[in-house]
């Protein structure tokens, strides 16, 4: 009865592939965090602009 090829038979290629996947995952996580920070900055700026707009509207009445 034949058995399948074990996963560890790849040696270097398997560990290299795993390392590349982990690097790609870390880069993607970094971009996600960076995008979230930019979104928070944009939201704070939008809230500030809305406050200024509402303040100007309330003064003109």
PDB file of C-alpha atoms in Angstrom:
ATOM      1  CA  UNK A   1       0.000   0.000   0.000  1.00  0.00           C
ATOM      2  CA  UNK A   2       1.445   3.334  -1.079  1.00  0.00           C
ATOM      3  CA  UNK A   3       1.380   6.289   1.214  1.00  0.00           C
ATOM      4  CA  UNK A   4       1.221   9.941   0.179  1.00  0.00           C
ATOM      5  CA  UNK A   5       4.259  12.167   0.154  1.00  0.00           C
ATOM      6  CA  UNK A   6       4.789  13.740   3.587  1.00  0.00           C
ATOM      7  CA  UNK A   7       4.511  17.505   3.803  1.00  0.00           C
ATOM      8  CA  UNK A   8       8.005  17.893   5.209  1.00  0.00           C
ATOM      9  CA  UNK A   9       9.648  16.302   2.156  1.00  0.00           C
ATOM     10  CA  UNK A  10       9.892  19.728   0.484  1.00  0.00           C
ATOM     11  CA  UNK A  11      12.650  20.817   2.810  1.00  0.00           C
ATOM     12  CA  UNK A  12      13.895  24.240   1.800  1.00  0.00           C
ATOM     13  CA  UNK A  13      11.119  24.953  -0.672  1.00  0.00           C
ATOM     14  CA  UNK A  14       8.396  24.416   1.921  1.00  0.00           C
ATOM     15  CA  UNK A  15      10.085  26.619   4.516  1.00  0.00           C
ATOM     16  CA  UNK A  16      10.860  29.282   1.896  1.00  0.00           C
ATOM     17  CA  UNK A  17       7.241  29.338   0.771  1.00  0.00           C
ATOM     18  CA  UNK A  18       6.095  29.640   4.371  1.00  0.00           C
ATOM     19  CA  UNK A  19       8.496  32.534   4.973  1.00  0.00           C
ATOM     20  CA  UNK A  20       7.313  34.354   1.837  1.00  0.00           C
ATOM     21  CA  UNK A  21       3.672  33.913   2.835  1.00  0.00           C
ATOM     22  CA  UNK A  22       4.397  35.268   6.318  1.00  0.00           C
ATOM     23  CA  UNK A  23       6.224  38.288   4.878  1.00  0.00           C
ATOM     24  CA  UNK A  24       3.313  39.015   2.534  1.00  0.00           C
ATOM     25  CA  UNK A  25       0.912  38.663   5.469  1.00  0.00           C
ATOM     26  CA  UNK A  26       2.938  41.093   7.600  1.00  0.00           C
ATOM     27  CA  UNK A  27       3.137  43.632   4.757  1.00  0.00           C
ATOM     28  CA  UNK A  28      -0.626  43.386   4.211  1.00  0.00           C
ATOM     29  CA  UNK A  29      -1.248  43.836   7.947  1.00  0.00           C
ATOM     30  CA  UNK A  30       1.019  46.892   7.917  1.00  0.00           C
ATOM     31  CA  UNK A  31      -0.899  48.419   5.014  1.00  0.00           C
ATOM     32  CA  UNK A  32      -4.179  47.711   6.804  1.00  0.00           C
ATOM     33  CA  UNK A  33      -2.997  49.480   9.958  1.00  0.00           C
ATOM     34  CA  UNK A  34      -1.664  52.404   7.914  1.00  0.00           C
ATOM     35  CA  UNK A  35      -4.968  52.694   6.040  1.00  0.00           C
ATOM     36  CA  UNK A  36      -6.892  52.629   9.307  1.00  0.00           C
ATOM     37  CA  UNK A  37      -4.736  55.448  10.707  1.00  0.00           C
ATOM     38  CA  UNK A  38      -5.317  57.508   7.547  1.00  0.00           C
ATOM     39  CA  UNK A  39      -9.057  56.872   7.805  1.00  0.00           C
ATOM     40  CA  UNK A  40      -9.094  58.069  11.425  1.00  0.00           C
ATOM     41  CA  UNK A  41      -7.210  61.237  10.430  1.00  0.00           C
ATOM     42  CA  UNK A  42      -9.692  61.865   7.608  1.00  0.00           C
ATOM     43  CA  UNK A  43     -12.657  61.332   9.929  1.00  0.00           C
ATOM     44  CA  UNK A  44     -11.252  63.752  12.515  1.00  0.00           C
ATOM     45  CA  UNK A  45     -10.666  66.367   9.812  1.00  0.00           C
ATOM     46  CA  UNK A  46     -14.209  65.890   8.508  1.00  0.00           C
ATOM     47  CA  UNK A  47     -15.683  66.278  11.982  1.00  0.00           C
ATOM     48  CA  UNK A  48     -13.658  69.458  12.510  1.00  0.00           C
ATOM     49  CA  UNK A  49     -14.857  70.854   9.155  1.00  0.00           C
ATOM     50  CA  UNK A  50     -18.459  70.009  10.036  1.00  0.00           C
ATOM     51  CA  UNK A  51     -18.103  71.770  13.389  1.00  0.00           C
ATOM     52  CA  UNK A  52     -16.755  74.890  11.660  1.00  0.00           C
ATOM     53  CA  UNK A  53     -19.589  74.797   9.113  1.00  0.00           C
ATOM     54  CA  UNK A  54     -22.260  74.426  11.780  1.00  0.00           C
ATOM     55  CA  UNK A  55     -20.701  77.189  13.874  1.00  0.00           C
ATOM     56  CA  UNK A  56     -20.736  79.575  10.900  1.00  0.00           C
ATOM     57  CA  UNK A  57     -24.353  78.686  10.108  1.00  0.00           C
ATOM     58  CA  UNK A  58     -25.470  79.303  13.693  1.00  0.00           C
ATOM     59  CA  UNK A  59     -23.728  82.700  13.820  1.00  0.00           C
ATOM     60  CA  UNK A  60     -25.341  83.939  10.600  1.00  0.00           C
ATOM     61  CA  UNK A  61     -28.899  83.484  11.932  1.00  0.00           C
TER      62      UNK A  61
END
